[in-house]
Short mmCIF file of C-alpha atoms in Angstrom, two decimals:
data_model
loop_
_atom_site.label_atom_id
_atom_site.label_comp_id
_atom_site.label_asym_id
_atom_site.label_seq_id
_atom_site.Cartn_x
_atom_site.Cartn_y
_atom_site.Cartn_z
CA UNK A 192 13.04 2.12 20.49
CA UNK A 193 14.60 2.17 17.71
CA UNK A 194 15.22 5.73 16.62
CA UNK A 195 15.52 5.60 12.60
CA UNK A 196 11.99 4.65 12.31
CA UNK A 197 11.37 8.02 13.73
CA UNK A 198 13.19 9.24 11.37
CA UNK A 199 10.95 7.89 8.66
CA UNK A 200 8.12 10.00 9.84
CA UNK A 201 10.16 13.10 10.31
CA UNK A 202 11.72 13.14 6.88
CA UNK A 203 8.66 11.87 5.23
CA UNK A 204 7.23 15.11 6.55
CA UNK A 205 9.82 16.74 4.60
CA UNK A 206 9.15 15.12 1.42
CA UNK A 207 5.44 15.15 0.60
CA UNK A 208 3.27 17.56 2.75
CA UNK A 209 -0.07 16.84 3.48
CA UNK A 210 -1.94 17.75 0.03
CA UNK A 211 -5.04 19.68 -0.52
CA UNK A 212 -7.96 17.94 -0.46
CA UNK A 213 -9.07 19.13 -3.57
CA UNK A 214 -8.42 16.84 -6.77
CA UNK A 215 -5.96 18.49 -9.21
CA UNK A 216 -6.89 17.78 -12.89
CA UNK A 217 -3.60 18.33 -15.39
CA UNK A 218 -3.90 20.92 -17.74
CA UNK A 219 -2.60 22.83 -20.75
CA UNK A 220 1.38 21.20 -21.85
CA UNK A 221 2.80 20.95 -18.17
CA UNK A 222 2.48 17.05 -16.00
CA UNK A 223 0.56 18.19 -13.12
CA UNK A 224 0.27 16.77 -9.62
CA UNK A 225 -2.99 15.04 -8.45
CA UNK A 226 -4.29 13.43 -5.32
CA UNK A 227 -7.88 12.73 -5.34
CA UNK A 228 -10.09 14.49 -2.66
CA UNK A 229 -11.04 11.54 -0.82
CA UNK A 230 -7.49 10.57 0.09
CA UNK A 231 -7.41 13.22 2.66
CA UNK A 232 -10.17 14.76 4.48
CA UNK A 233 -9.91 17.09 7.66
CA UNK A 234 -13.02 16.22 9.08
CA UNK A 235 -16.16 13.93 7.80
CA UNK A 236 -18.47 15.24 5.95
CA UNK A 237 -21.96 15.33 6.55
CA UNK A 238 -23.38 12.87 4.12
CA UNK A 239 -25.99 11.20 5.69
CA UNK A 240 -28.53 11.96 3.12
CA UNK A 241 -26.11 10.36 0.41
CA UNK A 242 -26.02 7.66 2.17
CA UNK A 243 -29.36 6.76 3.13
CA UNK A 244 -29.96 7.07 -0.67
CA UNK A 245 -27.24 4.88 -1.00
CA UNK A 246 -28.75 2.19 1.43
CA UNK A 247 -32.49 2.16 -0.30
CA UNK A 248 -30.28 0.94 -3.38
CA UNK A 249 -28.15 -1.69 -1.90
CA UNK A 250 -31.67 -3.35 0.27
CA UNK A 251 -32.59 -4.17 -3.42
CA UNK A 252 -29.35 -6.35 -3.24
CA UNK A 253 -29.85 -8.13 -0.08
CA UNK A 254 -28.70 -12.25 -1.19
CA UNK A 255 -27.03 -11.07 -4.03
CA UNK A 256 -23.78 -13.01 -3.78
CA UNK A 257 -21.63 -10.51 -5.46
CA UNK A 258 -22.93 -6.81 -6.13
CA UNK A 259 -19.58 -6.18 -8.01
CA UNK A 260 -20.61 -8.13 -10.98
CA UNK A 261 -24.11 -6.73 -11.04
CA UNK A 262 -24.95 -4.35 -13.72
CA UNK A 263 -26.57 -1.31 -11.81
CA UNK A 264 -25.78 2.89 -12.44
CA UNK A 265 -25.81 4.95 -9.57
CA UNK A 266 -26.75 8.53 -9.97
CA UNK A 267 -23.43 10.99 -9.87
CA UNK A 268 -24.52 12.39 -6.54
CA UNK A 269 -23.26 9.38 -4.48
CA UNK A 270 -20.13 9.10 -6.45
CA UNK A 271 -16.53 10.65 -5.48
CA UNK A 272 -15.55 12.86 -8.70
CA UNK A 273 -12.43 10.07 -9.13
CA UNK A 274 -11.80 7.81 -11.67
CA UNK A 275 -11.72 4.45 -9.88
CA UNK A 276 -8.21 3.27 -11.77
CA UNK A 277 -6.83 6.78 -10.51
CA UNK A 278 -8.30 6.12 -7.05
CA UNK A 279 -7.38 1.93 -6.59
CA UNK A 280 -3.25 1.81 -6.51
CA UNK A 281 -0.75 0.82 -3.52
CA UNK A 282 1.59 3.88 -3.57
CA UNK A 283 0.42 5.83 -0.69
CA UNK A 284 3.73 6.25 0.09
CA UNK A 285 6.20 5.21 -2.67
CA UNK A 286 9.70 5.66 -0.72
CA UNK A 287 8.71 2.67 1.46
CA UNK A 288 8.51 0.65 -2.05
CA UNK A 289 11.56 1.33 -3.13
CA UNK A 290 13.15 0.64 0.19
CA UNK A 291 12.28 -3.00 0.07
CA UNK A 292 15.82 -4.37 -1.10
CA UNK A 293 18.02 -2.29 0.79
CA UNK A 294 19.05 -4.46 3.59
CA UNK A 295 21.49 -7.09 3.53
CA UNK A 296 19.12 -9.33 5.60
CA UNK A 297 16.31 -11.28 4.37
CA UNK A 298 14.44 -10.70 7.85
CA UNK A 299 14.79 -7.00 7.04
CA UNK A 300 13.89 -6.71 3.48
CA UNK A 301 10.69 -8.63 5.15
CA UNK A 302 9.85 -6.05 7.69
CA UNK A 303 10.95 -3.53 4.59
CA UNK A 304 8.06 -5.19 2.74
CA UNK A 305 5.52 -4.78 6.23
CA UNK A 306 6.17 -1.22 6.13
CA UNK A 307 5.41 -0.95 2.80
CA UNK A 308 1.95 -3.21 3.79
CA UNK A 309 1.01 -0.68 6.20
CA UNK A 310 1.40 2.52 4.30
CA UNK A 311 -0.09 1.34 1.42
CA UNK A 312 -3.76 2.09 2.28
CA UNK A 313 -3.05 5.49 3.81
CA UNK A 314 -6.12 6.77 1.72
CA UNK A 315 -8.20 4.90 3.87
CA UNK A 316 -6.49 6.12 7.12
CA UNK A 317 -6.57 9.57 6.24
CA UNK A 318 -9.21 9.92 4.07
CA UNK A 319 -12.65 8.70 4.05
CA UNK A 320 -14.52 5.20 2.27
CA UNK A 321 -15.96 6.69 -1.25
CA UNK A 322 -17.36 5.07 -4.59
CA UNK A 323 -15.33 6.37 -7.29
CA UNK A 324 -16.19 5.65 -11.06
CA UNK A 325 -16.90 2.48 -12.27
CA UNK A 326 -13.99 1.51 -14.22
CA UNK A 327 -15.15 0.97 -18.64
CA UNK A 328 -13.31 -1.60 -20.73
CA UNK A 329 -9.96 -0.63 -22.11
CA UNK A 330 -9.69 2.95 -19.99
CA UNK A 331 -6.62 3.22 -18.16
CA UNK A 332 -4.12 4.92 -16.15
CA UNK A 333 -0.73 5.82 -15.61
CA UNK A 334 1.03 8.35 -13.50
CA UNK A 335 4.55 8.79 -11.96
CA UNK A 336 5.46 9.72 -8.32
CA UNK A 337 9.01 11.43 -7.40
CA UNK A 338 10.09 10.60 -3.93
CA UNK A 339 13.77 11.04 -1.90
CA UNK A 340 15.60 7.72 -1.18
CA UNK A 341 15.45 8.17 2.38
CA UNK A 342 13.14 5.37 4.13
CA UNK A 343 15.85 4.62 6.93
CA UNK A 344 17.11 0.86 7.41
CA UNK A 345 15.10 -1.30 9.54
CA UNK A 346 17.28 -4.43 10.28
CA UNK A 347 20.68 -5.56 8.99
CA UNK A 348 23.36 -4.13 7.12
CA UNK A 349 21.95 -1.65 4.28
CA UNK A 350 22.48 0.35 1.37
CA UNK A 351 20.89 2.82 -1.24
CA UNK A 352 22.20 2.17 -4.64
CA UNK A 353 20.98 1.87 -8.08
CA UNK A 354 20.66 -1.58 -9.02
CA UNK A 355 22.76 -1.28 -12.05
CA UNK A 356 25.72 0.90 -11.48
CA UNK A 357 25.73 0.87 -7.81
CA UNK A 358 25.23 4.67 -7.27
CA UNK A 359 24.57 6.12 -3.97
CA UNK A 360 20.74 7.43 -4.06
CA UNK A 361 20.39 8.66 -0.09
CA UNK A 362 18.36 11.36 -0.12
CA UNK A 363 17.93 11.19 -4.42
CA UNK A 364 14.86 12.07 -5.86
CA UNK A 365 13.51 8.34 -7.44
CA UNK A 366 11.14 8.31 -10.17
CA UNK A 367 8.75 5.69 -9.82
CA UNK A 368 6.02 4.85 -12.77
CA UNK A 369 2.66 3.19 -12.87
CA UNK A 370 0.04 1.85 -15.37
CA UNK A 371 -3.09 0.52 -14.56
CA UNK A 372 -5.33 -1.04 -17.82
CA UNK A 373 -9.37 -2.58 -17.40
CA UNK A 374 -8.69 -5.55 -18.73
CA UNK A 375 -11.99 -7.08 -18.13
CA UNK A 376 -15.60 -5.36 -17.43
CA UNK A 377 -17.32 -8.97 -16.69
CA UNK A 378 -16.13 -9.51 -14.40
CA UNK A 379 -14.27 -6.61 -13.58
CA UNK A 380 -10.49 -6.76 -13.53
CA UNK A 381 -7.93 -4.68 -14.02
CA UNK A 382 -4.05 -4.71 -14.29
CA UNK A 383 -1.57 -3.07 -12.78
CA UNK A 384 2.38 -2.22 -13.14
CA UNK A 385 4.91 -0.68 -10.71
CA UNK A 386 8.06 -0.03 -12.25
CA UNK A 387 11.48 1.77 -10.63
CA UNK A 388 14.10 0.73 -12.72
CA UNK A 389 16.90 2.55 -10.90
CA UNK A 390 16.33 0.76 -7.67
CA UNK A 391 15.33 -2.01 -9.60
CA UNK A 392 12.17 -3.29 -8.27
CA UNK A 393 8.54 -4.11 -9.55
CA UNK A 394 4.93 -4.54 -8.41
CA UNK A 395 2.65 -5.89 -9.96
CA UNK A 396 -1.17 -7.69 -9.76
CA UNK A 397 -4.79 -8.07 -10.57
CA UNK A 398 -7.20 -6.04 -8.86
CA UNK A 399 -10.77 -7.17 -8.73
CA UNK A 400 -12.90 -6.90 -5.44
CA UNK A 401 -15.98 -9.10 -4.79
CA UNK A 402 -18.48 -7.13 -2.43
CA UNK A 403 -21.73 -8.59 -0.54
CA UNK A 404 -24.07 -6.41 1.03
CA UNK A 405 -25.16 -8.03 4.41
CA UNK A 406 -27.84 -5.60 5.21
CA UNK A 407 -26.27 -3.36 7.80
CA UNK A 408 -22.67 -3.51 6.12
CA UNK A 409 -21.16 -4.73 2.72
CA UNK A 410 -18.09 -7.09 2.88
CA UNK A 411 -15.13 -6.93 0.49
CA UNK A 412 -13.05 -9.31 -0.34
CA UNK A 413 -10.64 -10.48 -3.31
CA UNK A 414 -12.03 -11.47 -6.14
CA UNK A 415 -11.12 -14.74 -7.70
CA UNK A 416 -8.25 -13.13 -10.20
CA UNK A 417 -6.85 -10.88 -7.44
CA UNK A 418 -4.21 -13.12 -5.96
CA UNK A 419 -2.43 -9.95 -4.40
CA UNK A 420 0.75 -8.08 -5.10
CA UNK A 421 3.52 -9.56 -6.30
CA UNK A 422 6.85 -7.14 -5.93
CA UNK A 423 10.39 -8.62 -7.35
CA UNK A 424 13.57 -7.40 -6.35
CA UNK A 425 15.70 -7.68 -9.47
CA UNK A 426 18.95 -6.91 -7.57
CA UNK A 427 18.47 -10.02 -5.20
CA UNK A 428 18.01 -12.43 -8.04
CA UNK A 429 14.67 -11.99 -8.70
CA UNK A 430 13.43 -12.33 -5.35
CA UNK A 431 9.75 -12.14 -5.14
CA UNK A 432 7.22 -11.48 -1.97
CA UNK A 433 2.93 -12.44 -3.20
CA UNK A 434 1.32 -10.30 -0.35
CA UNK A 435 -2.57 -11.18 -0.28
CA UNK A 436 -5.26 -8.90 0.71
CA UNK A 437 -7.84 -9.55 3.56
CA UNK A 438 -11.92 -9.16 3.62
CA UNK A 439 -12.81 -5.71 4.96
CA UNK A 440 -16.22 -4.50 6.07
CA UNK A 441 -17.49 -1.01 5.01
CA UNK A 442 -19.70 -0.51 7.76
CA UNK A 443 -21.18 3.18 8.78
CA UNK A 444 -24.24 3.20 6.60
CA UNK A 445 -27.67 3.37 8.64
CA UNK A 446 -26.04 5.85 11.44
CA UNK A 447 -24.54 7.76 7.45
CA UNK A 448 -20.81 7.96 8.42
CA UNK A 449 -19.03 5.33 6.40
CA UNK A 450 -15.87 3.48 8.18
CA UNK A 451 -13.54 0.44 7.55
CA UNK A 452 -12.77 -2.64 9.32
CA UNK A 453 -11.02 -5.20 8.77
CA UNK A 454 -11.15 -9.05 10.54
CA UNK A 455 -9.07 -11.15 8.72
CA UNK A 456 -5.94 -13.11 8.17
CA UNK A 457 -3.74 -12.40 5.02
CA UNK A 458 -0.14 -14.00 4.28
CA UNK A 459 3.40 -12.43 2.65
CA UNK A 460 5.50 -15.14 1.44
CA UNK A 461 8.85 -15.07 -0.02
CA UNK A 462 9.97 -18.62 -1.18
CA UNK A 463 13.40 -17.87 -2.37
CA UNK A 464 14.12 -16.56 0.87
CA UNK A 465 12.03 -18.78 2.72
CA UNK A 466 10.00 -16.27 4.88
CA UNK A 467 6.78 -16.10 5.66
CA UNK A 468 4.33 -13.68 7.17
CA UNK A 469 0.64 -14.35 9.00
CA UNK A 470 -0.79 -11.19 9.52
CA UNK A 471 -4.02 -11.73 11.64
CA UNK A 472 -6.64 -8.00 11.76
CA UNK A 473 -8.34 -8.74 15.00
CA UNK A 474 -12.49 -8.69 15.30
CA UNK A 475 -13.82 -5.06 16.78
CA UNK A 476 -16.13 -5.69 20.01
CA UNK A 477 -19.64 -4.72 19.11
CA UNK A 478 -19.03 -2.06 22.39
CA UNK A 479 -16.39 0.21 22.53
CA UNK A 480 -13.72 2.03 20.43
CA UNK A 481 -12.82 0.62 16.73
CA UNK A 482 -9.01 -0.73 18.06
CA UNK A 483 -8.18 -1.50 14.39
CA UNK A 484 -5.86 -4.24 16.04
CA UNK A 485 -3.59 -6.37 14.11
CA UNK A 486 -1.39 -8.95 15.29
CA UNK A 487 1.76 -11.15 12.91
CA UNK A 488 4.67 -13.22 13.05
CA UNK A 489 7.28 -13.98 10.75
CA UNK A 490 8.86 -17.05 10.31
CA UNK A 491 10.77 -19.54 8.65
CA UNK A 492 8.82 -21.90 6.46
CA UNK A 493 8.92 -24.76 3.80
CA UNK A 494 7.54 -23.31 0.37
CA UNK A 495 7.01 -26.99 -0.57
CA UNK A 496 5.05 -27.85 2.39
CA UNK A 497 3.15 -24.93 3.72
CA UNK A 498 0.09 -25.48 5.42
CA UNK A 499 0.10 -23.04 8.15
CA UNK A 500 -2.68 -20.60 8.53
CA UNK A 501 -2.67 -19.33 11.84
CA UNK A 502 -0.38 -17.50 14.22
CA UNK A 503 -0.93 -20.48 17.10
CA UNK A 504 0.17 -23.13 14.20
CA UNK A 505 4.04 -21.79 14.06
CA UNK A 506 6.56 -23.22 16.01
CA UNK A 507 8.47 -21.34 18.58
CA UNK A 508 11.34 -22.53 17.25
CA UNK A 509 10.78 -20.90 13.88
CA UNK A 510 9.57 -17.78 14.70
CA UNK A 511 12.16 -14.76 13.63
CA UNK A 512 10.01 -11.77 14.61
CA UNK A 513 5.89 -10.78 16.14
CA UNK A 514 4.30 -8.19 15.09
CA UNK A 515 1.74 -5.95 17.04
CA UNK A 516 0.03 -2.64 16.64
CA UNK A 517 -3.15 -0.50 15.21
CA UNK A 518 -3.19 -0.59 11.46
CA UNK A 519 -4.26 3.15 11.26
CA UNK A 520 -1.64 4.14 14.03
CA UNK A 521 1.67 2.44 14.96
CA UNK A 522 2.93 -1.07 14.46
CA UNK A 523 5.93 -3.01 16.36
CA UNK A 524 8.18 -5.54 15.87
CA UNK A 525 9.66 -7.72 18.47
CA UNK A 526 12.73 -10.06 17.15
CA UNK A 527 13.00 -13.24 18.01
CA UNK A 528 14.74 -13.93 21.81
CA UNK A 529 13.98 -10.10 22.57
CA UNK A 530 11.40 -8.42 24.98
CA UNK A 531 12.08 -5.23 23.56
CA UNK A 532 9.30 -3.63 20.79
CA UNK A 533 11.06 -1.57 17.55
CA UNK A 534 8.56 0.71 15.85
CA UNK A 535 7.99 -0.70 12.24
CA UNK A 536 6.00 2.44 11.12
CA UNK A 537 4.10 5.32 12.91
CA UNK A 538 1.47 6.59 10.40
CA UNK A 539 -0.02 9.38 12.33
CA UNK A 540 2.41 12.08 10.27
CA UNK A 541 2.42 10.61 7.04
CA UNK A 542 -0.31 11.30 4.08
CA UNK A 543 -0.34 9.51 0.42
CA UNK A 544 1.78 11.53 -1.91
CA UNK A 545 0.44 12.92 -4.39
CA UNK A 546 0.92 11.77 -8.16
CA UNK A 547 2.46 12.99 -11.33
CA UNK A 548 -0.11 12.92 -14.19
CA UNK A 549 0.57 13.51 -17.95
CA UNK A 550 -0.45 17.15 -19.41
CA UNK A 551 -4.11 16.66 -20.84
CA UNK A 552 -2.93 17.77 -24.20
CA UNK A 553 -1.18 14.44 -23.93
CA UNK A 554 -3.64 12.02 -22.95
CA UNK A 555 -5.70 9.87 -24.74
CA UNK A 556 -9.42 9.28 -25.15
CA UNK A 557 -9.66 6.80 -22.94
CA UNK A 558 -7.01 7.67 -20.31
CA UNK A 559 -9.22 8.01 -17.06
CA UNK A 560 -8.63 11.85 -16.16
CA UNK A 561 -9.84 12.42 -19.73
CA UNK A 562 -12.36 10.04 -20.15
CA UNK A 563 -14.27 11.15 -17.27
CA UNK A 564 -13.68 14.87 -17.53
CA UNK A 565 -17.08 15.63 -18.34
CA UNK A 566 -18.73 13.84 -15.35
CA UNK A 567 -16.20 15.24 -12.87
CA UNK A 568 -16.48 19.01 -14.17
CA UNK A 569 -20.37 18.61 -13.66
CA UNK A 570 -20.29 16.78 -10.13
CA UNK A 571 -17.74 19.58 -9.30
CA UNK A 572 -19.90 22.33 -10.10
CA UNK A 573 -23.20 20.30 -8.44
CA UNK A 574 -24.77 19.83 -11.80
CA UNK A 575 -25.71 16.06 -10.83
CA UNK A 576 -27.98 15.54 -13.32
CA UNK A 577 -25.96 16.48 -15.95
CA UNK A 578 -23.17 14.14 -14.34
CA UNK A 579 -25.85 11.17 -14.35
CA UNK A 580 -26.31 12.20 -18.21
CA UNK A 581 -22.81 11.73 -19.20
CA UNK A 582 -22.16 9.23 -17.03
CA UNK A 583 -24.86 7.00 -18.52
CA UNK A 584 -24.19 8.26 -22.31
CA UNK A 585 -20.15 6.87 -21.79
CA UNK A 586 -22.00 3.33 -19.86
CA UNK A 587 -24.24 3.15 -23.05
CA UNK A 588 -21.56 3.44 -25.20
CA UNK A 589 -19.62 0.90 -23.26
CA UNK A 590 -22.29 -1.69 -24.42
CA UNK A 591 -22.92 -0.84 -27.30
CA UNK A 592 -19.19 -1.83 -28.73
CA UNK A 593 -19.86 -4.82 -26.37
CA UNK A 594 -22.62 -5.85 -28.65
CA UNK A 595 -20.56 -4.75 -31.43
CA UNK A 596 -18.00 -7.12 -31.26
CA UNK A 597 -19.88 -9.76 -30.10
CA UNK A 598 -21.90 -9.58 -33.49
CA UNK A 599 -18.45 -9.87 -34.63
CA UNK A 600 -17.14 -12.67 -32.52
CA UNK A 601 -14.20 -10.27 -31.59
CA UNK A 602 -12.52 -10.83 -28.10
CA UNK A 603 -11.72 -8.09 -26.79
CA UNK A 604 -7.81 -7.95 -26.08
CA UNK A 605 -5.93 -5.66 -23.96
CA UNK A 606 -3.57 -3.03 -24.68
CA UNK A 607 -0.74 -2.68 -22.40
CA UNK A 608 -0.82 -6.27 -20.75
CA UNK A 609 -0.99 -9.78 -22.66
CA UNK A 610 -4.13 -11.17 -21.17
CA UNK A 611 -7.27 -10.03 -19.67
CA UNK A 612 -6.27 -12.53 -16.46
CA UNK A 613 -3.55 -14.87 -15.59
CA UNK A 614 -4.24 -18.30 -13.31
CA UNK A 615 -1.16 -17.31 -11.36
CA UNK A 616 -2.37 -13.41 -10.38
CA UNK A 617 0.75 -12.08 -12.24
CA UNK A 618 -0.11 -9.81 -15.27
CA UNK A 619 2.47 -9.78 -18.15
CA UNK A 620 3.31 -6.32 -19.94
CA UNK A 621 2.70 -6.25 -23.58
CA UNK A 622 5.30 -3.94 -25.92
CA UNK A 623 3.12 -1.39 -25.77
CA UNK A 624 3.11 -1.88 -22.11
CA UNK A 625 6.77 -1.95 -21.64
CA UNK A 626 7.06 1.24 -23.80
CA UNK A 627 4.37 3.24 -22.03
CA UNK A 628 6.21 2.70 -18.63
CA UNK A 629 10.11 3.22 -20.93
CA UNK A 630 8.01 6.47 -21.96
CA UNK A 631 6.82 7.40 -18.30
CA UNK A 632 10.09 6.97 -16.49
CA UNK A 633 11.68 9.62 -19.50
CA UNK A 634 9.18 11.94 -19.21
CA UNK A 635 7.71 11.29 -22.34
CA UNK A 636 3.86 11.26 -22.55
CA UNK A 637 3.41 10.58 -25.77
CA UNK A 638 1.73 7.46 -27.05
CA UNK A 639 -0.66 6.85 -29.87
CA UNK A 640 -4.35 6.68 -30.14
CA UNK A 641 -5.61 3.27 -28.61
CA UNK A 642 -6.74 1.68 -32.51
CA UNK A 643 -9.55 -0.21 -30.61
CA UNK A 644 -11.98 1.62 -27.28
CA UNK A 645 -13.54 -0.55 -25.18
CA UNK A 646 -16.23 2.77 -24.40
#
């Protein structure tokens, strides 16, 4: 077994705690840590009666192809007092991120890049399915986390350095930063920017889910402008890893305790490298346990000609590694030529860290923390109907500019990316953009009043 993948879990221990499952707002001049409720929760909570509310509501969608682009308020009672842009990000645990292009070996940066796959969702392993905000044109998000260097190596010769002066960071504190913009509210897509400029690596994507509700259950799945994550590793020329999401179900409803599943196949590829992951999440039996099964390989593959799909289509002869395990638990690797399993990642100790926010004396308007402050202090204190109230005031104003500037024949243009979507999935970062994140990674909250609101 190999040993330093224990060590992950043990040190990781060290580093972050698990947080309270409380959300922290910032306050007064300080940056304050925050971790929304729902990304950790002890035991379930009773919420049956939410959600049988919530299922008399979704009936009236039953054929709908796509509830996500339907215009419909639900009252503040069956949301989670989170800003959704807060809420929807893929550092649940940032140190395996900026692991990625430590090893020598382009098999290991690979399973470097798996073990960042299968911590990124710890909200949903630890915590519980939830509705956060809807998301209001032009609102956005950014945050920093602050983690030790100290993800251990998986495969292949490795080292910790900064990418530009070659510094040892074992065991260093690493800022990473993160900005998140609603770049479009129909449909509804937003952008999204990892930066860690001392390791020298970047994430970056569309997010925009399409959701169908099948009567018992509603399916997820990408929407067409979420092409997945794209991370570059600047220190290994620029080498970049598209890692696409899979359909999940969000099942739970009629027996009101809400659960996730997923029964898919989703795909990492790495062309410069010439790698290639098939990562298949196996069906649940309709008896029995939830197994939350999933099953990969890694191989070599032809960028140019790549038509492969499933696990049973690779060649023997190509395959480097296999991959088995419980997405919510542990998952091996078994290298090519070996009968012996290595633990990738054991997630039963770890919990998402929790984020760095900027003071609220230094954010804006329409930063999300902000923006929904009134509807979270009221669903805090159980005063849902004044939630619904200012919830549906900030929707109304939402449309209202809408029809503003299309009276105008204005388009509406972002603020910290170049377009509202890309055809290739990979937002661009705008000056402002490149600033904000220049700005987050000193410390420096300060940026000016957005000229133009979206809400």
């Amino acid at each position: 077994m190999n040993s330093s993948s224990h060590d992950l879990s043990a040190r990781q221990d060290r580093v972050s705690p698990a947080p309270s499952t409380a959300t922290s707002t910032a306050s007064g001049d300080a940056p304050t840590v925050s971790i929304p409720g729902a990304y950790v929760s002890d035991k379930a909570p009773d919420d049956s009666s939410k959600l049988k509310t919530l299922l008399s509501i979704l009936r009236k969608f039953i054929g709908v192809a796509d509830i996500a682009s339907v215009r419909f308020s639900l009252p503040a009672q069956l949301l989670e007092p989170t800003p959704n842009l807060e809420y929807w990000n893929y550092l649940d645990r940032p140190e395996t991120f900026i692991s990625i292009g430590d090893s020598e070996d382009g098999l290991g940066r690979m399973l470097a890049v798996l073990r960042f796959w299968f911590t990124k969702d710890l909200k949903y392993v630890k915590g519980k399915p939830c509705k956060p905000y809807n998301s209001t044109l032009g609102e956005f998000f950014r945050c920093n986390w602050e983690v030790e260097d100290n993800a251990p190596p998986i495969l292949g010769d490795s080292k910790k350095v900064t990418a530009t002066t070659s510094t040892d960071t074992t065991n260093q504190v690493v800022r990473v930063s993160y900005i998140t913009e609603q770049t479009s509210h129909h449909p509804p897509v937003s952008a999204f920017f990892v930066d860690c400029p001392v390791k020298g690596i970047t994430a970056r994507g569309f997010d925009q889910l399409s959701a169908k509700f099948t009567g018992t259950s509603i399916r997820v799945t990408p929407g067409a402008h979420n092409l997945g994550i794209f991370i570059t590793i600047q220190s290994r020329d620029n080498e970049e890893y598209q890692l696409t999401h899979p359909a999940a179900h969000l099942g739970g409803l009629i027996r009101g305790s809400l659960s996730v599943t997923v029964s898919d196949t989703c795909f990492i590829t790495c062309p410069k490298a010439k790698i290639k992951v098939i990562l298949q999440y196996q069906e649940e039996s309709w008896l029995g346990r939830t197994q939350n099964k999933v099953l990969g390989v890694i191989y070599t593959y032809d960028p140019e000609n790549d038509n492969r799909t499933r696990i049973k289509e690779v060649p023997e002869d190509d395959v480097l590694a296999k991959l088995e395990g419980c997405w919510t638990d542990q998952v091996h690797y078994t290298l090519a030529g070996s009968k012996d399993p290595q633990l990738l990642v054991d997630l039963k100790p770890l919990f998402p860290t929790p984020k760095i926010v900027p003071p609220s004396t230094s954010q804006l308007p329409n930063e999300s923390q902000r923006f929904w402050a009134g509807v979270t202090s009221a669903i805090l204190n159980k005063q849902f109907s004044q939630a619904t109230k200012v919830k549906q005031e900030l929707e109304e104003r939402q449309r209202e500019k809408a029809t503003e500037r299309a009276e105008r024949q204005v388009e509406w243009k972002p603020r910290f990316f170049e377009n509202a979507v890309t055809a290739d999935g990979r937002p661009e970062l705008t000056d402002e953009g490149r600033r904000a994140l220049k700005g987050l990674q000193a410390e420096d909250w300060y940026l000016e009043e957005s000229a133009v609101q979206g809400a």
